[in-house]
PDB file of C-alpha atoms in Angstrom:
ATOM      1  CA  ARG A  16      -3.247  -3.365  12.069  1.00  0.00           C
ATOM      2  CA  LYS A  17      -3.621  -5.053   8.670  1.00  0.00           C
ATOM      3  CA  GLU A  18      -1.014  -4.161   6.001  1.00  0.00           C
ATOM      4  CA  VAL A  19      -3.797  -2.896   4.114  1.00  0.00           C
ATOM      5  CA  GLU A  20      -7.596  -2.260   4.765  1.00  0.00           C
ATOM      6  CA  GLN A  21     -10.293  -1.630   2.308  1.00  0.00           C
ATOM      7  CA  ASP A  22     -14.086  -0.879   3.010  1.00  0.00           C
ATOM      8  CA  PRO A  23     -15.518  -4.364   0.801  1.00  0.00           C
ATOM      9  CA  GLY A  24     -18.565  -2.656   0.187  1.00  0.00           C
ATOM     10  CA  PRO A  25     -20.477  -3.043  -1.904  1.00  0.00           C
ATOM     11  CA  PHE A  26     -20.772   0.277  -3.456  1.00  0.00           C
ATOM     12  CA  ASN A  27     -23.697   0.681  -5.280  1.00  0.00           C
ATOM     13  CA  VAL A  28     -23.093   3.581  -7.621  1.00  0.00           C
ATOM     14  CA  PRO A  29     -25.901   4.960 -10.452  1.00  0.00           C
ATOM     15  CA  GLU A  30     -24.765   5.167 -13.848  1.00  0.00           C
ATOM     16  CA  GLY A  31     -22.886   8.615 -14.227  1.00  0.00           C
ATOM     17  CA  ALA A  32     -22.630   8.979 -10.511  1.00  0.00           C
ATOM     18  CA  THR A  33     -18.964   9.526  -8.950  1.00  0.00           C
ATOM     19  CA  VAL A  34     -17.813   7.187  -6.511  1.00  0.00           C
ATOM     20  CA  ALA A  35     -14.436   7.407  -4.180  1.00  0.00           C
ATOM     21  CA  PHE A  36     -12.779   5.050  -1.301  1.00  0.00           C
ATOM     22  CA  ASN A  37      -9.930   5.049   0.515  1.00  0.00           C
ATOM     23  CA  CYS A  38      -7.475   2.277   1.659  1.00  0.00           C
ATOM     24  CA  THR A  39      -5.214   2.579   4.210  1.00  0.00           C
ATOM     25  CA  TYR A  40      -1.923   0.993   4.835  1.00  0.00           C
ATOM     26  CA  SER A  41       0.174   0.237   7.554  1.00  0.00           C
ATOM     27  CA  ASN A  42       3.999   0.453   6.543  1.00  0.00           C
ATOM     28  CA  SER A  43       5.135   4.091   6.643  1.00  0.00           C
ATOM     29  CA  ALA A  44       8.186   3.180   4.703  1.00  0.00           C
ATOM     30  CA  SER A  45       6.117   1.849   1.629  1.00  0.00           C
ATOM     31  CA  GLN A  46       7.109   3.225  -1.504  1.00  0.00           C
ATOM     32  CA  SER A  47       4.885   1.521  -4.236  1.00  0.00           C
ATOM     33  CA  PHE A  48       1.206   2.017  -4.889  1.00  0.00           C
ATOM     34  CA  PHE A  49      -1.419   0.674  -6.904  1.00  0.00           C
ATOM     35  CA  TRP A  50      -4.809   0.101  -7.762  1.00  0.00           C
ATOM     36  CA  TYR A  51      -5.683  -3.249  -9.728  1.00  0.00           C
ATOM     37  CA  ARG A  52      -9.196  -4.058 -11.152  1.00  0.00           C
ATOM     38  CA  GLN A  53     -10.431  -7.747 -10.352  1.00  0.00           C
ATOM     39  CA  ASP A  54     -13.609  -8.660 -12.515  1.00  0.00           C
ATOM     40  CA  CYS A  55     -15.653 -11.734 -11.072  1.00  0.00           C
ATOM     41  CA  ARG A  56     -13.890 -14.829 -11.436  1.00  0.00           C
ATOM     42  CA  LYS A  57     -10.754 -13.322 -13.488  1.00  0.00           C
ATOM     43  CA  GLU A  58      -7.765 -12.244 -12.636  1.00  0.00           C
ATOM     44  CA  PRO A  59      -6.335  -8.791 -11.238  1.00  0.00           C
ATOM     45  CA  LYS A  60      -5.005  -6.376 -13.884  1.00  0.00           C
ATOM     46  CA  LEU A  61      -3.270  -2.975 -13.010  1.00  0.00           C
ATOM     47  CA  LEU A  62      -5.817   0.202 -13.406  1.00  0.00           C
ATOM     48  CA  MET A  63      -3.367   2.712 -12.400  1.00  0.00           C
ATOM     49  CA  SER A  64      -0.120   3.469 -10.295  1.00  0.00           C
ATOM     50  CA  VAL A  65      -0.404   6.190  -7.739  1.00  0.00           C
ATOM     51  CA  TYR A  66       2.127   8.653  -7.688  1.00  0.00           C
ATOM     52  CA  SER A  67       3.057  11.284  -5.013  1.00  0.00           C
ATOM     53  CA  SER A  68       1.690  14.230  -6.768  1.00  0.00           C
ATOM     54  CA  GLY A  69      -1.721  11.959  -7.751  1.00  0.00           C
ATOM     55  CA  ASN A  70      -2.410  11.302 -11.120  1.00  0.00           C
ATOM     56  CA  GLU A  71      -5.316  10.963 -13.434  1.00  0.00           C
ATOM     57  CA  ASP A  72      -6.059   8.397 -16.461  1.00  0.00           C
ATOM     58  CA  GLY A  73      -9.306   9.442 -17.873  1.00  0.00           C
ATOM     59  CA  ARG A  74     -12.278   9.122 -15.450  1.00  0.00           C
ATOM     60  CA  PHE A  75     -10.120   7.599 -12.955  1.00  0.00           C
ATOM     61  CA  THR A  76      -8.137   9.642 -10.320  1.00  0.00           C
ATOM     62  CA  ALA A  77      -5.697   8.179  -7.763  1.00  0.00           C
ATOM     63  CA  GLN A  78      -4.348  10.438  -4.948  1.00  0.00           C
ATOM     64  CA  LEU A  79      -1.514   9.248  -2.019  1.00  0.00           C
ATOM     65  CA  ASN A  80      -1.749  10.951   1.127  1.00  0.00           C
ATOM     66  CA  ARG A  81       1.802   9.890   3.131  1.00  0.00           C
ATOM     67  CA  ALA A  82       0.847  11.730   6.523  1.00  0.00           C
ATOM     68  CA  SER A  83      -2.111   9.939   6.737  1.00  0.00           C
ATOM     69  CA  GLN A  84      -0.937   6.679   5.580  1.00  0.00           C
ATOM     70  CA  TYR A  85      -3.646   6.100   2.812  1.00  0.00           C
ATOM     71  CA  ILE A  86      -4.389   6.328  -1.126  1.00  0.00           C
ATOM     72  CA  SER A  87      -8.184   7.046  -2.637  1.00  0.00           C
ATOM     73  CA  LEU A  88      -9.422   6.025  -6.070  1.00  0.00           C
ATOM     74  CA  LEU A  89     -12.234   8.489  -7.252  1.00  0.00           C
ATOM     75  CA  ILE A  90     -14.338   7.014 -10.425  1.00  0.00           C
ATOM     76  CA  ARG A  91     -16.485   9.950 -12.414  1.00  0.00           C
ATOM     77  CA  ASP A  92     -19.314   9.206 -14.466  1.00  0.00           C
ATOM     78  CA  SER A  93     -19.373   6.002 -14.028  1.00  0.00           C
ATOM     79  CA  LYS A  94     -20.298   3.136 -16.442  1.00  0.00           C
ATOM     80  CA  LEU A  95     -21.993   0.052 -16.277  1.00  0.00           C
ATOM     81  CA  SER A  96     -18.390  -1.350 -17.048  1.00  0.00           C
ATOM     82  CA  ASP A  97     -16.849  -0.063 -14.188  1.00  0.00           C
ATOM     83  CA  SER A  98     -18.559  -2.865 -12.181  1.00  0.00           C
ATOM     84  CA  ALA A  99     -15.578  -4.767 -10.630  1.00  0.00           C
ATOM     85  CA  THR A 100     -13.807  -4.993  -7.485  1.00  0.00           C
ATOM     86  CA  TYR A 101     -11.070  -2.528  -6.865  1.00  0.00           C
ATOM     87  CA  LEU A 102      -7.968  -4.046  -5.105  1.00  0.00           C
ATOM     88  CA  CYS A 103      -5.475  -1.515  -3.202  1.00  0.00           C
ATOM     89  CA  VAL A 104      -1.741  -3.143  -3.612  1.00  0.00           C
ATOM     90  CA  VAL A 105       1.034  -1.670  -1.439  1.00  0.00           C
ATOM     91  CA  ASN A 106       4.689  -2.724  -1.485  1.00  0.00           C
ATOM     92  CA  ILE A 107       5.889  -3.885   2.000  1.00  0.00           C
ATOM     93  CA  SER A 108       9.100  -2.108   2.108  1.00  0.00           C
ATOM     94  CA  GLY A 109      12.466  -4.468   3.437  1.00  0.00           C
ATOM     95  CA  ASN A 110      10.204  -7.129   2.122  1.00  0.00           C
ATOM     96  CA  ASN A 111      10.074  -8.270  -1.503  1.00  0.00           C
ATOM     97  CA  ARG A 112       6.399  -8.739  -1.852  1.00  0.00           C
ATOM     98  CA  LEU A 113       3.206  -6.689  -2.552  1.00  0.00           C
ATOM     99  CA  ALA A 114       0.228  -6.547   0.170  1.00  0.00           C
ATOM    100  CA  PHE A 115      -3.162  -6.720  -1.202  1.00  0.00           C
ATOM    101  CA  GLY A 116      -6.277  -5.382   0.284  1.00  0.00           C
ATOM    102  CA  LYS A 117      -9.704  -7.442   0.165  1.00  0.00           C
ATOM    103  CA  GLY A 118     -10.876  -5.149  -2.283  1.00  0.00           C
ATOM    104  CA  ASN A 119     -13.863  -2.497  -2.893  1.00  0.00           C
ATOM    105  CA  GLN A 120     -16.617  -3.963  -4.695  1.00  0.00           C
ATOM    106  CA  VAL A 121     -18.107  -1.363  -6.957  1.00  0.00           C
ATOM    107  CA  VAL A 122     -21.534  -2.179  -8.523  1.00  0.00           C
ATOM    108  CA  VAL A 123     -22.969   0.135 -11.136  1.00  0.00           C
ATOM    109  CA  ILE A 124     -26.376   0.498 -11.398  1.00  0.00           C
ATOM    110  CA  PRO A 125     -28.459   1.455 -14.796  1.00  0.00           C
TER     111      PRO A 125
ATOM    112  CA  ASN B   1       0.947 -12.003 -27.063  1.00  0.00           C
ATOM    113  CA  ALA B   2      -0.154 -14.762 -24.498  1.00  0.00           C
ATOM    114  CA  GLY B   3       1.278 -13.108 -21.145  1.00  0.00           C
ATOM    115  CA  VAL B   4       1.220 -15.456 -18.357  1.00  0.00           C
ATOM    116  CA  THR B   5      -0.695 -18.691 -18.690  1.00  0.00           C
ATOM    117  CA  GLN B   6      -1.573 -21.238 -15.950  1.00  0.00           C
ATOM    118  CA  THR B   7      -2.670 -24.839 -16.453  1.00  0.00           C
ATOM    119  CA  PRO B   8      -4.734 -26.530 -15.463  1.00  0.00           C
ATOM    120  CA  LYS B   9      -7.655 -24.165 -15.097  1.00  0.00           C
ATOM    121  CA  PHE B  10      -9.724 -26.131 -12.846  1.00  0.00           C
ATOM    122  CA  ARG B  11      -8.910 -29.298 -10.674  1.00  0.00           C
ATOM    123  CA  VAL B  12     -10.400 -31.495  -7.809  1.00  0.00           C
ATOM    124  CA  LEU B  13      -8.096 -33.596  -5.662  1.00  0.00           C
ATOM    125  CA  LYS B  14      -8.990 -35.838  -2.932  1.00  0.00           C
ATOM    126  CA  THR B  15      -7.341 -35.157   0.541  1.00  0.00           C
ATOM    127  CA  GLY B  16      -3.511 -36.425   0.198  1.00  0.00           C
ATOM    128  CA  GLN B  17      -3.326 -36.409  -3.627  1.00  0.00           C
ATOM    129  CA  SER B  18      -0.455 -34.287  -5.162  1.00  0.00           C
ATOM    130  CA  MET B  19      -0.471 -31.874  -8.066  1.00  0.00           C
ATOM    131  CA  THR B  20       1.707 -29.398  -9.803  1.00  0.00           C
ATOM    132  CA  LEU B  21       0.462 -26.168 -11.146  1.00  0.00           C
ATOM    133  CA  LEU B  22       2.208 -24.636 -14.128  1.00  0.00           C
ATOM    134  CA  CYS B  23       2.928 -21.065 -14.618  1.00  0.00           C
ATOM    135  CA  ALA B  24       4.503 -19.982 -17.977  1.00  0.00           C
ATOM    136  CA  GLN B  25       5.350 -16.182 -18.970  1.00  0.00           C
ATOM    137  CA  ASP B  26       6.507 -15.249 -22.480  1.00  0.00           C
ATOM    138  CA  MET B  27       7.562 -11.729 -21.327  1.00  0.00           C
ATOM    139  CA  ASN B  28      11.066 -12.585 -20.125  1.00  0.00           C
ATOM    140  CA  HIS B  29      10.395 -11.408 -16.757  1.00  0.00           C
ATOM    141  CA  GLU B  30      12.881 -12.035 -13.963  1.00  0.00           C
ATOM    142  CA  TYR B  31      10.597 -11.837 -11.193  1.00  0.00           C
ATOM    143  CA  MET B  32       7.604 -14.727 -10.542  1.00  0.00           C
ATOM    144  CA  TYR B  33       5.221 -15.227  -7.803  1.00  0.00           C
ATOM    145  CA  TRP B  34       2.573 -17.450  -6.468  1.00  0.00           C
ATOM    146  CA  TYR B  35      -0.579 -16.194  -4.637  1.00  0.00           C
ATOM    147  CA  ARG B  36      -3.770 -17.926  -3.121  1.00  0.00           C
ATOM    148  CA  GLN B  37      -6.882 -15.923  -3.083  1.00  0.00           C
ATOM    149  CA  ASP B  38      -9.606 -16.989  -0.755  1.00  0.00           C
ATOM    150  CA  PRO B  39     -13.293 -15.343  -0.094  1.00  0.00           C
ATOM    151  CA  GLY B  40     -12.978 -12.302   2.376  1.00  0.00           C
ATOM    152  CA  MET B  41      -9.139 -12.594   2.094  1.00  0.00           C
ATOM    153  CA  GLY B  42      -6.724 -10.628   0.110  1.00  0.00           C
ATOM    154  CA  LEU B  43      -4.158 -12.376  -2.112  1.00  0.00           C
ATOM    155  CA  ARG B  44      -1.644 -13.552  -0.100  1.00  0.00           C
ATOM    156  CA  LEU B  45       1.735 -14.705  -1.233  1.00  0.00           C
ATOM    157  CA  ILE B  46       2.887 -18.272  -1.217  1.00  0.00           C
ATOM    158  CA  HIS B  47       6.206 -18.295  -3.086  1.00  0.00           C
ATOM    159  CA  TYR B  48       8.257 -16.074  -5.313  1.00  0.00           C
ATOM    160  CA  SER B  49      10.997 -16.309  -7.192  1.00  0.00           C
ATOM    161  CA  VAL B  50      13.711 -13.492  -8.278  1.00  0.00           C
ATOM    162  CA  GLY B  51      15.647 -15.589 -11.180  1.00  0.00           C
ATOM    163  CA  GLU B  52      16.098 -18.799 -12.768  1.00  0.00           C
ATOM    164  CA  GLY B  53      16.954 -21.402 -10.248  1.00  0.00           C
ATOM    165  CA  THR B  54      16.130 -19.068  -7.199  1.00  0.00           C
ATOM    166  CA  THR B  55      12.816 -19.288  -4.942  1.00  0.00           C
ATOM    167  CA  ALA B  56      11.922 -17.991  -1.554  1.00  0.00           C
ATOM    168  CA  LYS B  57       9.267 -18.140   0.748  1.00  0.00           C
ATOM    169  CA  GLY B  58       5.996 -15.863   0.769  1.00  0.00           C
ATOM    170  CA  GLU B  59       3.548 -15.542   3.704  1.00  0.00           C
ATOM    171  CA  VAL B  60       1.854 -18.839   3.540  1.00  0.00           C
ATOM    172  CA  PRO B  61       4.457 -21.007   2.242  1.00  0.00           C
ATOM    173  CA  ASP B  62       3.291 -24.325   4.511  1.00  0.00           C
ATOM    174  CA  GLY B  63       2.221 -27.398   2.124  1.00  0.00           C
ATOM    175  CA  TYR B  64       3.575 -26.044  -1.075  1.00  0.00           C
ATOM    176  CA  ASN B  65       6.689 -26.375  -2.943  1.00  0.00           C
ATOM    177  CA  VAL B  66       8.030 -24.448  -5.866  1.00  0.00           C
ATOM    178  CA  SER B  67      10.595 -24.914  -8.573  1.00  0.00           C
ATOM    179  CA  ARG B  68      12.262 -22.618 -11.230  1.00  0.00           C
ATOM    180  CA  LEU B  69      14.224 -24.055 -13.394  1.00  0.00           C
ATOM    181  CA  LYS B  70      13.640 -22.369 -16.665  1.00  0.00           C
ATOM    182  CA  LYS B  71      13.481 -18.774 -16.769  1.00  0.00           C
ATOM    183  CA  GLN B  72       9.965 -18.725 -17.923  1.00  0.00           C
ATOM    184  CA  ASN B  73       8.752 -21.229 -16.141  1.00  0.00           C
ATOM    185  CA  PHE B  74       7.275 -21.800 -12.348  1.00  0.00           C
ATOM    186  CA  LEU B  75       5.576 -24.568 -10.790  1.00  0.00           C
ATOM    187  CA  LEU B  76       3.916 -24.851  -7.391  1.00  0.00           C
ATOM    188  CA  GLY B  77       3.522 -27.927  -6.010  1.00  0.00           C
ATOM    189  CA  LEU B  78       1.206 -29.835  -3.259  1.00  0.00           C
ATOM    190  CA  GLU B  79       2.477 -33.020  -2.076  1.00  0.00           C
ATOM    191  CA  SER B  80      -0.356 -34.004   0.089  1.00  0.00           C
ATOM    192  CA  ALA B  81      -3.413 -32.088  -0.365  1.00  0.00           C
ATOM    193  CA  ALA B  82      -5.659 -30.604   2.422  1.00  0.00           C
ATOM    194  CA  PRO B  83      -9.246 -29.239   2.197  1.00  0.00           C
ATOM    195  CA  SER B  84      -7.636 -25.948   3.454  1.00  0.00           C
ATOM    196  CA  GLN B  85      -5.759 -25.601  -0.034  1.00  0.00           C
ATOM    197  CA  THR B  86      -9.033 -25.208  -2.119  1.00  0.00           C
ATOM    198  CA  SER B  87      -8.433 -21.836  -3.272  1.00  0.00           C
ATOM    199  CA  VAL B  88      -8.140 -19.996  -6.801  1.00  0.00           C
ATOM    200  CA  TYR B  89      -4.479 -19.974  -7.101  1.00  0.00           C
ATOM    201  CA  PHE B  90      -2.556 -17.024  -9.273  1.00  0.00           C
ATOM    202  CA  CYS B  91       0.518 -16.765 -11.007  1.00  0.00           C
ATOM    203  CA  ALA B  92       1.912 -13.398 -11.543  1.00  0.00           C
ATOM    204  CA  SER B  93       5.410 -12.098 -13.161  1.00  0.00           C
ATOM    205  CA  SER B  94       7.309  -8.930 -13.248  1.00  0.00           C
ATOM    206  CA  TYR B  95      10.021  -7.454 -15.127  1.00  0.00           C
ATOM    207  CA  GLY B  96      11.691  -5.858 -11.918  1.00  0.00           C
ATOM    208  CA  GLN B  97      11.500  -6.218  -8.118  1.00  0.00           C
ATOM    209  CA  VAL B  98       8.829  -4.795  -5.949  1.00  0.00           C
ATOM    210  CA  GLY B  99       9.678  -1.449  -4.700  1.00  0.00           C
ATOM    211  CA  GLY B 100      11.690  -0.731  -7.867  1.00  0.00           C
ATOM    212  CA  ALA B 101      11.298   0.394 -11.351  1.00  0.00           C
ATOM    213  CA  GLY B 102       9.390  -2.050 -13.449  1.00  0.00           C
ATOM    214  CA  ASN B 103       7.471  -3.982 -10.604  1.00  0.00           C
ATOM    215  CA  ILE B 104       3.997  -4.165 -12.188  1.00  0.00           C
ATOM    216  CA  GLN B 105       2.766  -7.452 -11.688  1.00  0.00           C
ATOM    217  CA  TYR B 106       0.853  -9.371 -14.755  1.00  0.00           C
ATOM    218  CA  PHE B 107      -1.203 -12.228 -13.560  1.00  0.00           C
ATOM    219  CA  GLY B 108      -2.303 -15.329 -14.924  1.00  0.00           C
ATOM    220  CA  ALA B 109      -6.247 -16.285 -15.609  1.00  0.00           C
ATOM    221  CA  GLY B 110      -6.113 -18.623 -12.272  1.00  0.00           C
ATOM    222  CA  THR B 111      -6.663 -22.211 -11.127  1.00  0.00           C
ATOM    223  CA  ARG B 112      -9.408 -22.887  -9.232  1.00  0.00           C
ATOM    224  CA  LEU B 113      -8.601 -25.777  -6.953  1.00  0.00           C
ATOM    225  CA  SER B 114     -11.165 -28.004  -4.426  1.00  0.00           C
ATOM    226  CA  VAL B 115      -9.720 -30.609  -2.534  1.00  0.00           C
ATOM    227  CA  LEU B 116     -12.297 -32.711  -1.110  1.00  0.00           C
TER     228      LEU B 116
END
C-alpha cells in the first residue's frame, strides 16, 4: 500500500459549489497531517495543518479520521482562484520525512 | 523577506555533465530538504539536513550528493547527470523536525532540470 494515496482527478467544480476529497495514509503511527496547495509550475505552499478535532480556515475545512486513516479537505463556495492541485502530506513516523500524495487537481469552472 | 531561494531556475545538461543546485534560506531554519517532483508522482525526498554540517539520505538519494557547510545554504550536486534525473527540484526548510512542533516546510520556487 502506498504511503499516501489521493485520487488525482481532475475535479471540475462549478464556481460557487462545494468540493470535497479524501486522502488515505498507510502509517497508523503518523502524527502530523497537512494540506498543501500547488499552483501550476509553482512551489507547494501550506494551506492548512490538520488537527485531530478538525479545523476550519474560512471556506476550507479539514478533517482527520484516525480509525480509517484518512484526512479530508472540503472547499465551500469555490472561487476561480481555488483552481490548483491540493497535496496531502503526512509525516512518516520513525523516519524524519514527510510523504506527499500525488495531489487532487481542482478546476473551478465559471 | 526572501524565504527560500533556489538557483538556477532552469538548466539543461548533457548526459555525464555535472552541476550544483544552490538553496539559500534566510529564516534561520535548522532543517533543510531537497525533493524532486516528476509527472504523476508526489514529491520524493532526495536528501535532507538537520543542521549545519549534517546530511542524511532520503527516499531517492542515488546519483546525488549534498553539503550543508553553512546553516543558511544547502547544496545539491549531480556528479554525472543522467536523463532519469530530468525533473523539477524543490528545496525546502523548516524550523523544527518532521513530526514535531514547527515542522511546517517552506519551499523554494524550484529548479527545472533537463538532461539530454
